[in-house]
XYZ file of N, CA, C and O in Angstrom:
676
model
N -9.629 -4.464 11.960
C -9.017 -3.938 10.748
C -8.113 -2.745 11.098
O -7.324 -2.842 11.990
N -8.324 -1.618 10.428
C -7.478 -0.443 10.611
C -8.262 0.625 11.371
O -9.053 1.361 10.792
N -8.022 0.751 12.655
C -8.770 1.699 13.479
C -8.571 3.144 13.023
O -9.445 3.981 13.215
N -7.442 3.443 12.407
C -7.172 4.803 11.928
C -8.198 5.260 10.894
O -8.435 6.457 10.741
N -8.808 4.326 10.180
C -9.748 4.666 9.109
C -11.196 4.775 9.596
O -12.029 5.387 8.922
N -11.504 4.218 10.731
C -12.885 4.138 11.198
C -13.517 5.523 11.350
O -13.013 6.396 12.048
N -14.620 5.705 10.638
C -15.383 6.944 10.711
C -14.713 8.153 10.079
O -15.186 9.273 10.237
N -13.640 7.934 9.360
C -12.884 9.057 8.791
C -12.975 9.104 7.271
O -13.285 8.109 6.625
N -12.696 10.272 6.726
C -12.632 10.473 5.273
C -11.221 10.103 4.836
O -10.258 10.780 5.175
N -11.111 9.003 4.095
C -9.795 8.466 3.741
C -9.434 8.768 2.297
O -10.294 8.823 1.425
N -8.148 8.916 2.083
C -7.609 8.932 0.732
C -6.657 7.754 0.638
O -5.880 7.493 1.562
N -6.756 6.990 -0.452
C -5.817 5.915 -0.737
C -5.009 6.392 -1.933
O -5.562 6.674 -3.001
N -3.699 6.510 -1.738
C -2.820 7.080 -2.746
C -1.921 6.022 -3.342
O -1.090 5.429 -2.659
N -2.111 5.774 -4.635
C -1.249 4.863 -5.381
C -0.143 5.642 -6.065
O -0.039 6.860 -5.922
N 0.674 4.953 -6.852
C 1.839 5.601 -7.445
C 1.776 5.676 -8.969
O 2.799 5.681 -9.634
N 0.571 5.752 -9.509
C 0.438 5.878 -10.961
C 0.996 7.221 -11.436
O 1.027 8.187 -10.673
N 1.437 7.282 -12.691
C 1.934 8.550 -13.216
C 0.856 9.638 -13.135
O -0.332 9.356 -13.236
N 1.272 10.859 -12.934
C 0.378 12.025 -12.892
C -0.693 11.908 -11.811
O -1.841 12.288 -12.028
N -0.318 11.400 -10.667
C -1.277 11.296 -9.557
C -1.692 12.696 -9.120
O -0.861 13.558 -8.895
N -3.000 12.913 -9.043
C -3.538 14.190 -8.570
C -3.848 14.038 -7.095
O -4.609 13.162 -6.707
N -3.269 14.888 -6.280
C -3.476 14.823 -4.846
C -4.467 15.906 -4.435
O -4.190 17.090 -4.583
N -5.640 15.518 -3.931
C -6.616 16.522 -3.508
C -6.112 17.316 -2.301
O -5.154 16.916 -1.647
N -6.774 18.407 -2.010
C -6.339 19.255 -0.896
C -6.491 18.491 0.423
O -7.427 17.707 0.590
N -5.582 18.728 1.370
C -5.627 18.023 2.655
C -6.931 18.241 3.431
O -7.286 17.416 4.269
N -7.661 19.301 3.144
C -8.934 19.543 3.834
C -10.007 18.534 3.431
O -11.020 18.401 4.109
N -9.789 17.806 2.321
C -10.819 16.894 1.832
C -10.711 15.484 2.428
O -11.544 14.637 2.159
N -9.693 15.228 3.239
C -9.546 13.920 3.881
C -8.887 14.106 5.243
O -8.216 15.102 5.501
N -9.107 13.142 6.133
C -8.459 13.203 7.441
C -7.783 11.889 7.832
O -7.395 11.691 8.971
N -7.640 10.987 6.859
C -6.870 9.756 7.049
C -6.196 9.430 5.724
O -6.870 9.339 4.698
N -4.880 9.282 5.750
C -4.148 9.000 4.516
C -3.582 7.586 4.537
O -3.007 7.145 5.525
N -3.792 6.886 3.416
C -3.290 5.525 3.236
C -2.465 5.542 1.960
O -2.990 5.870 0.891
N -1.174 5.248 2.061
C -0.327 5.273 0.873
C 0.183 3.875 0.556
O 0.356 3.039 1.442
N 0.406 3.640 -0.726
C 0.842 2.342 -1.211
C 2.290 2.434 -1.674
O 2.625 3.251 -2.529
N 3.141 1.632 -1.082
C 4.552 1.501 -1.458
C 5.222 2.838 -1.736
O 5.288 3.702 -0.884
N 5.726 3.025 -2.978
C 6.511 4.201 -3.331
C 5.747 5.506 -3.322
O 6.354 6.577 -3.384
N 4.427 5.458 -3.226
C 3.638 6.692 -3.177
C 3.942 7.495 -1.918
O 3.554 8.652 -1.817
N 4.681 6.896 -0.994
C 5.058 7.640 0.207
C 5.899 8.861 -0.150
O 5.971 9.819 0.608
N 6.510 8.883 -1.312
C 7.268 10.061 -1.749
C 6.352 11.256 -1.970
O 6.784 12.402 -1.873
N 5.068 10.998 -2.244
C 4.103 12.075 -2.475
C 3.433 12.545 -1.195
O 2.879 13.637 -1.148
N 3.432 11.705 -0.172
C 2.792 12.040 1.105
C 3.674 11.463 2.210
O 3.522 10.312 2.606
N 4.623 12.238 2.704
C 5.683 11.691 3.537
C 5.311 11.154 4.913
O 6.061 10.394 5.481
N 4.185 11.518 5.493
C 3.855 11.036 6.845
C 2.413 10.547 6.903
O 1.569 11.142 7.558
N 2.112 9.429 6.236
C 0.727 8.950 6.196
C 0.297 8.286 7.504
O 1.124 7.889 8.321
N -1.020 8.163 7.646
C -1.567 7.418 8.784
C -1.290 5.930 8.624
O -0.968 5.241 9.592
N -1.434 5.433 7.388
C -1.238 4.002 7.100
C -0.389 3.887 5.836
O -0.650 4.554 4.833
N 0.611 3.031 5.894
C 1.483 2.782 4.744
C 1.453 1.288 4.472
O 1.782 0.481 5.342
N 1.039 0.892 3.275
C 0.909 -0.519 2.914
C 2.060 -0.900 1.986
O 2.237 -0.301 0.922
N 2.848 -1.885 2.408
C 4.033 -2.315 1.671
C 3.916 -3.803 1.375
O 3.639 -4.597 2.277
N 4.123 -4.183 0.120
C 4.052 -5.576 -0.290
C 5.443 -6.199 -0.227
O 6.421 -5.583 -0.642
N 5.541 -7.421 0.281
C 6.833 -8.083 0.458
C 7.608 -8.199 -0.847
O 8.827 -8.051 -0.858
N 6.931 -8.426 -1.960
C 7.680 -8.588 -3.213
C 8.424 -7.304 -3.567
O 9.473 -7.337 -4.187
N 7.914 -6.160 -3.126
C 8.601 -4.897 -3.367
C 9.928 -4.862 -2.615
O 10.903 -4.289 -3.086
N 9.962 -5.464 -1.460
C 11.171 -5.440 -0.653
C 12.185 -6.482 -1.083
O 13.369 -6.327 -0.854
N 11.721 -7.561 -1.717
C 12.597 -8.682 -2.019
C 13.044 -8.755 -3.482
O 14.102 -9.285 -3.764
N 12.238 -8.266 -4.397
C 12.562 -8.396 -5.823
C 13.837 -7.638 -6.143
O 14.121 -6.595 -5.581
N 14.616 -8.166 -7.074
C 15.861 -7.518 -7.480
C 15.662 -6.901 -8.860
O 16.176 -7.384 -9.852
N 14.882 -5.837 -8.913
C 14.587 -5.166 -10.169
C 14.838 -3.668 -10.031
O 14.924 -3.131 -8.928
N 14.913 -2.988 -11.150
C 15.082 -1.537 -11.148
C 13.905 -0.867 -10.457
O 14.067 0.078 -9.677
N 12.699 -1.344 -10.739
C 11.512 -0.769 -10.125
C 11.566 -0.915 -8.608
O 11.261 0.022 -7.870
N 11.981 -2.067 -8.127
C 12.085 -2.298 -6.683
C 13.088 -1.338 -6.070
O 12.843 -0.733 -5.043
N 14.241 -1.165 -6.718
C 15.269 -0.268 -6.177
C 14.762 1.170 -6.113
O 15.006 1.882 -5.136
N 14.027 1.596 -7.120
C 13.486 2.953 -7.124
C 12.388 3.109 -6.066
O 12.259 4.169 -5.453
N 11.606 2.073 -5.873
C 10.553 2.114 -4.857
C 11.167 2.205 -3.462
O 10.828 3.075 -2.670
N 12.086 1.300 -3.165
C 12.686 1.238 -1.836
C 13.473 2.510 -1.526
O 13.526 2.955 -0.377
N 14.035 3.154 -2.526
C 14.759 4.409 -2.306
C 13.852 5.473 -1.691
O 14.310 6.353 -0.963
N 12.558 5.389 -1.948
C 11.607 6.360 -1.404
C 11.217 6.064 0.048
O 10.591 6.865 0.701
N 11.572 4.886 0.550
C 11.200 4.480 1.896
C 12.125 5.036 2.981
O 11.727 5.184 4.116
N 13.367 5.286 2.627
C 14.408 5.580 3.607
C 14.043 6.753 4.521
O 13.689 7.830 4.068
N 14.105 6.494 5.837
C 13.899 7.532 6.838
C 12.462 7.948 7.076
O 12.207 8.951 7.736
N 11.492 7.187 6.612
C 10.081 7.554 6.772
C 9.551 7.178 8.150
O 10.003 6.226 8.773
N 8.563 7.937 8.591
C 7.883 7.662 9.848
C 6.386 7.656 9.575
O 5.867 8.585 8.953
N 5.705 6.601 10.017
C 4.284 6.436 9.716
C 3.523 6.027 10.969
O 4.120 5.607 11.958
N 2.196 6.145 10.895
C 1.361 5.658 11.990
C 1.350 4.145 12.015
O 1.915 3.508 12.896
N 0.727 3.534 11.014
C 0.636 2.071 10.920
C 1.344 1.616 9.647
O 1.071 2.117 8.563
N 2.234 0.665 9.786
C 2.882 0.031 8.642
C 2.230 -1.329 8.466
O 2.249 -2.154 9.388
N 1.600 -1.546 7.311
C 0.947 -2.822 7.007
C 1.834 -3.572 6.026
O 2.111 -3.090 4.928
N 2.305 -4.743 6.435
C 3.211 -5.550 5.628
C 2.453 -6.724 5.034
O 1.901 -7.540 5.766
N 2.422 -6.798 3.730
C 1.737 -7.891 3.052
C 2.717 -9.024 2.785
O 3.755 -8.802 2.150
N 2.411 -10.200 3.277
C 3.187 -11.416 3.007
C 4.635 -11.327 3.448
O 5.507 -11.913 2.829
N 4.907 -10.604 4.502
C 6.272 -10.505 5.002
C 6.292 -10.962 6.452
O 5.515 -10.466 7.263
N 7.174 -11.908 6.770
C 7.228 -12.382 8.147
C 7.587 -11.259 9.116
O 8.384 -10.397 8.804
N 6.961 -11.294 10.248
C 7.255 -10.352 11.331
C 7.549 -11.215 12.550
O 6.917 -12.232 12.732
N 8.459 -10.898 13.392
C 9.113 -9.599 13.436
C 10.494 -9.558 12.819
O 10.957 -8.511 12.401
N 11.206 -10.685 12.761
C 12.631 -10.661 12.439
C 12.953 -9.982 11.110
O 13.740 -9.037 11.062
N 12.348 -10.428 10.029
C 12.680 -9.865 8.717
C 12.244 -8.412 8.598
O 12.968 -7.568 8.072
N 11.075 -8.093 9.134
C 10.577 -6.718 9.035
C 11.400 -5.776 9.896
O 11.725 -4.668 9.480
N 11.758 -6.197 11.098
C 12.571 -5.356 11.971
C 13.913 -5.062 11.307
O 14.393 -3.921 11.310
N 14.513 -6.066 10.705
C 15.785 -5.865 9.996
C 15.612 -4.851 8.871
O 16.411 -3.925 8.723
N 14.557 -5.017 8.094
C 14.303 -4.098 6.984
C 14.068 -2.677 7.489
O 14.592 -1.714 6.937
N 13.286 -2.522 8.561
C 13.000 -1.194 9.106
C 14.278 -0.523 9.613
O 14.491 0.670 9.376
N 15.135 -1.277 10.273
C 16.402 -0.705 10.747
C 17.289 -0.294 9.578
O 17.895 0.777 9.592
N 17.383 -1.169 8.593
C 18.240 -0.889 7.435
C 17.831 0.402 6.733
O 18.670 1.169 6.280
N 16.527 0.661 6.662
C 16.027 1.831 5.932
C 15.582 2.971 6.844
O 14.994 3.943 6.380
N 15.854 2.825 8.145
C 15.501 3.859 9.138
C 14.024 4.242 9.054
O 13.661 5.407 9.072
N 13.172 3.232 8.955
C 11.720 3.431 8.916
C 11.185 3.237 10.334
O 11.551 2.273 11.012
N 10.320 4.156 10.777
C 9.683 3.995 12.085
C 8.173 3.980 11.905
O 7.636 4.609 10.998
N 7.502 3.230 12.774
C 6.041 3.125 12.737
C 5.532 2.939 14.159
O 6.163 2.252 14.960
N 4.393 3.555 14.445
C 3.771 3.370 15.755
C 3.250 1.949 15.909
O 3.304 1.362 16.987
N 2.720 1.396 14.812
C 2.142 0.051 14.804
C 2.607 -0.661 13.544
O 2.620 -0.067 12.468
N 2.971 -1.927 13.665
C 3.328 -2.743 12.504
C 2.368 -3.918 12.474
O 2.193 -4.623 13.472
N 1.728 -4.120 11.323
C 0.738 -5.177 11.161
C 1.123 -6.055 9.984
O 1.465 -5.545 8.923
N 1.057 -7.358 10.170
C 1.260 -8.300 9.066
C -0.101 -8.684 8.525
O -1.035 -8.932 9.289
N -0.218 -8.718 7.225
C -1.466 -9.126 6.594
C -1.155 -10.251 5.609
O -0.533 -10.026 4.570
N -1.544 -11.465 5.948
C -1.243 -12.627 5.117
C -2.188 -12.701 3.923
O -3.244 -12.069 3.899
N -1.808 -13.490 2.962
C -2.652 -13.708 1.780
C -4.013 -14.284 2.194
O -5.051 -13.901 1.670
N -4.018 -15.183 3.169
C -5.268 -15.784 3.642
C -6.182 -14.736 4.268
O -7.378 -14.680 3.976
N -5.622 -13.885 5.120
C -6.433 -12.838 5.768
C -6.980 -11.863 4.731
O -8.130 -11.432 4.832
N -6.180 -11.515 3.748
C -6.665 -10.623 2.683
C -7.809 -11.270 1.924
O -8.815 -10.640 1.627
N -7.642 -12.564 1.603
C -8.683 -13.270 0.865
C -10.010 -13.283 1.599
O -11.065 -13.034 1.026
N -9.961 -13.559 2.906
C -11.193 -13.572 3.700
C -11.846 -12.194 3.727
O -13.062 -12.059 3.613
N -11.045 -11.150 3.887
C -11.598 -9.788 3.924
C -12.189 -9.400 2.568
O -13.271 -8.806 2.503
N -11.501 -9.738 1.487
C -12.009 -9.388 0.162
C -13.306 -10.130 -0.155
O -14.178 -9.595 -0.838
N -13.456 -11.351 0.343
C -14.722 -12.076 0.165
C -15.873 -11.314 0.814
O -16.993 -11.334 0.321
N -15.596 -10.626 1.919
C -16.635 -9.848 2.612
C -17.156 -8.694 1.770
O -18.256 -8.210 1.999
N -16.361 -8.222 0.798
C -16.842 -7.156 -0.080
C -17.270 -7.718 -1.437
O -17.470 -6.979 -2.391
N -17.404 -9.049 -1.521
C -17.925 -9.674 -2.725
C -16.889 -10.012 -3.780
O -17.235 -10.368 -4.905
N -15.613 -9.956 -3.452
C -14.554 -10.261 -4.413
C -14.109 -11.689 -4.199
O -13.723 -12.072 -3.105
N -14.168 -12.509 -5.263
C -13.826 -13.914 -5.063
C -13.154 -14.551 -6.274
O -13.576 -15.584 -6.747
N -12.086 -13.931 -6.756
C -11.314 -14.595 -7.797
C -10.067 -15.181 -7.172
O -9.741 -14.889 -6.026
N -9.362 -16.005 -7.933
C -8.172 -16.668 -7.401
C -6.989 -15.710 -7.270
O -6.147 -15.877 -6.423
N -6.917 -14.708 -8.138
C -5.807 -13.746 -8.077
C -6.217 -12.525 -7.259
O -7.334 -12.057 -7.353
N -5.281 -12.022 -6.501
C -5.545 -10.841 -5.680
C -5.559 -9.577 -6.533
O -4.866 -9.497 -7.534
N -6.314 -8.580 -6.089
C -6.231 -7.276 -6.741
C -4.915 -6.611 -6.344
O -4.149 -7.139 -5.538
N -4.651 -5.451 -6.892
C -3.441 -4.716 -6.552
C -3.459 -4.328 -5.076
O -4.505 -4.322 -4.422
N -2.316 -3.969 -4.576
C -2.214 -3.521 -3.191
C -3.091 -2.290 -2.970
O -3.731 -2.148 -1.920
N -3.159 -1.409 -3.952
C -3.985 -0.209 -3.825
C -5.468 -0.516 -3.725
O -6.157 -0.002 -2.831
N -5.982 -1.356 -4.607
C -7.404 -1.690 -4.563
C -7.742 -2.507 -3.319
O -8.802 -2.349 -2.727
N -6.814 -3.358 -2.897
C -7.029 -4.093 -1.662
C -7.123 -3.106 -0.499
O -7.952 -3.256 0.397
N -6.322 -2.058 -0.520
C -6.348 -1.054 0.551
C -7.654 -0.267 0.562
O -8.153 0.099 1.631
N -8.217 -0.008 -0.610
C -9.532 0.647 -0.682
C -10.571 -0.234 0.010
O -11.360 0.239 0.835
N -10.556 -1.531 -0.312
C -11.511 -2.462 0.309
C -11.316 -2.501 1.824
O -12.294 -2.479 2.584
N -10.075 -2.532 2.286
C -9.816 -2.582 3.722
C -10.241 -1.297 4.415
O -10.733 -1.330 5.542
N -10.075 -0.145 3.774
C -10.545 1.119 4.362
C -12.064 1.068 4.547
O -12.586 1.450 5.598
N -12.764 0.566 3.539
C -14.221 0.464 3.634
C -14.629 -0.534 4.726
O -15.522 -0.257 5.516
N -13.953 -1.676 4.768
C -14.254 -2.675 5.799
C -13.912 -2.164 7.196
O -14.484 -2.627 8.179
N -12.995 -1.218 7.277
C -12.607 -0.640 8.566
C -13.556 0.445 9.029
O -13.369 1.013 10.101
N -14.565 0.753 8.204
C -15.568 1.728 8.609
C -15.301 3.150 8.190
O -15.851 4.091 8.770
N -14.451 3.348 7.166
C -14.207 4.703 6.667
C -15.527 5.309 6.210
O -16.370 4.620 5.619
N -15.736 6.595 6.489
C -16.983 7.237 6.064
C -16.986 7.457 4.559
O -18.020 7.324 3.913
N -15.833 7.791 3.987
C -15.660 7.898 2.532
C -14.243 7.459 2.192
O -13.346 7.527 3.038
N -14.064 7.034 0.950
C -12.726 6.679 0.469
C -12.525 7.323 -0.891
O -13.282 7.064 -1.822
N -11.524 8.188 -0.972
C -11.118 8.779 -2.248
C -9.907 8.012 -2.756
O -9.116 7.499 -1.956
N -9.772 7.948 -4.058
C -8.632 7.280 -4.665
C -7.868 8.289 -5.509
O -8.459 9.063 -6.246
N -6.557 8.260 -5.398
C -5.686 9.084 -6.235
C -4.475 8.235 -6.611
O -4.062 7.362 -5.853
N -3.935 8.489 -7.787
C -2.759 7.736 -8.203
C -3.054 6.320 -8.626
O -2.212 5.439 -8.498
N -4.256 6.078 -9.160
C -4.623 4.758 -9.676
C -4.753 4.840 -11.182
O -5.235 5.844 -11.720
N -4.350 3.785 -11.873
C -4.413 3.773 -13.324
C -4.329 2.337 -13.816
O -3.804 1.469 -13.123
N -4.834 2.108 -15.005
C -4.639 0.807 -15.642
C -3.506 0.891 -16.664
O -3.221 -0.068 -17.350
N -2.879 2.062 -16.738
C -1.757 2.258 -17.664
C -0.475 1.675 -17.075
O -0.359 1.459 -15.882
N 0.506 1.516 -17.925
C 1.810 1.009 -17.529
C 2.562 2.066 -16.709
O 2.470 3.239 -16.970
N 3.316 1.633 -15.709
C 4.254 2.501 -15.041
C 3.826 3.056 -13.701
O 2.694 2.898 -13.270
N 4.787 3.672 -13.041
C 4.601 4.393 -11.793
C 5.163 5.792 -12.005
O 5.916 6.024 -12.941
N 4.856 6.728 -11.121
C 5.334 8.086 -11.325
C 6.856 8.161 -11.283
O 7.451 9.067 -11.817
N 7.521 7.199 -10.669
C 8.974 7.207 -10.565
C 9.640 6.148 -11.444
O 10.850 6.051 -11.483
N 8.862 5.327 -12.143
C 9.427 4.272 -12.992
C 8.400 3.907 -14.054
O 7.515 3.103 -13.813
N 8.523 4.512 -15.235
C 7.492 4.295 -16.259
C 7.589 2.937 -16.940
O 6.759 2.596 -17.771
N 8.574 2.117 -16.584
C 8.673 0.790 -17.185
C 7.949 -0.283 -16.372
O 7.792 -1.408 -16.834
N 7.522 0.045 -15.168
C 6.862 -0.946 -14.311
C 5.545 -1.398 -14.931
O 4.797 -0.602 -15.483
N 5.290 -2.675 -14.848
C 4.079 -3.254 -15.419
C 3.025 -3.403 -14.328
O 3.318 -3.848 -13.229
N 1.796 -3.036 -14.626
C 0.693 -3.233 -13.685
C 0.170 -4.656 -13.890
O -0.312 -5.013 -14.950
N 0.228 -5.452 -12.843
C -0.078 -6.879 -12.945
C -1.520 -7.236 -12.603
O -1.933 -8.351 -12.775
N -2.309 -6.288 -12.122
C -3.624 -6.629 -11.570
C -4.758 -5.841 -12.204
O -5.771 -5.609 -11.556
N -4.623 -5.431 -13.442
C -5.627 -4.574 -14.068
C -7.001 -5.247 -14.070
O -7.998 -4.655 -13.646
N -7.085 -6.479 -14.514
C -8.366 -7.192 -14.592
C -8.961 -7.363 -13.202
O -10.157 -7.141 -12.981
N -8.135 -7.748 -12.235
C -8.602 -7.956 -10.856
C -9.099 -6.653 -10.245
O -10.105 -6.614 -9.539
N -8.376 -5.547 -10.489
C -8.794 -4.243 -9.961
C -10.130 -3.834 -10.533
O -11.007 -3.338 -9.816
N -10.315 -4.047 -11.817
C -11.587 -3.677 -12.442
C -12.730 -4.519 -11.894
O -13.844 -4.045 -11.744
N -12.456 -5.777 -11.535
C -13.494 -6.644 -10.978
C -13.913 -6.186 -9.586
O -15.088 -6.306 -9.210
N -12.972 -5.632 -8.829
C -13.288 -5.186 -7.473
C -14.058 -3.874 -7.517
O -14.980 -3.655 -6.826
């Protein structure tokens, strides 16, 4: 899984409006989801979903604008082919990462089954990241920037598509 999380106090940061960020002394591994990288510019792990990179929407444009020039420890790409498409995207946006990992829908499904989640629809990228931090051996996992309300801190029109699935996990 994610060696950066093993035995560490992790924070998983989503991009919900009014995200409260605890003091850096309370965690020693940071995992950010998509556009939340604007709130924590150099995370240990950054999880990006392929639909965020490919969709032609206002929300996607605002999300991707926050990616430009970022440097991270591990970049986890959900449902995005590697290396050709991801390398092109990283060059275009001047994103650097020590490690790039692809995580397919099948691999996510198998991992989520290990934590007792077994519905046909996937949870949000944020809740999936919480499960992966726990499966990776994190000593604790804090969550910030999660909500069942509509919107993101940078785009209040964005719809949350996984509310029921997140609550089930």
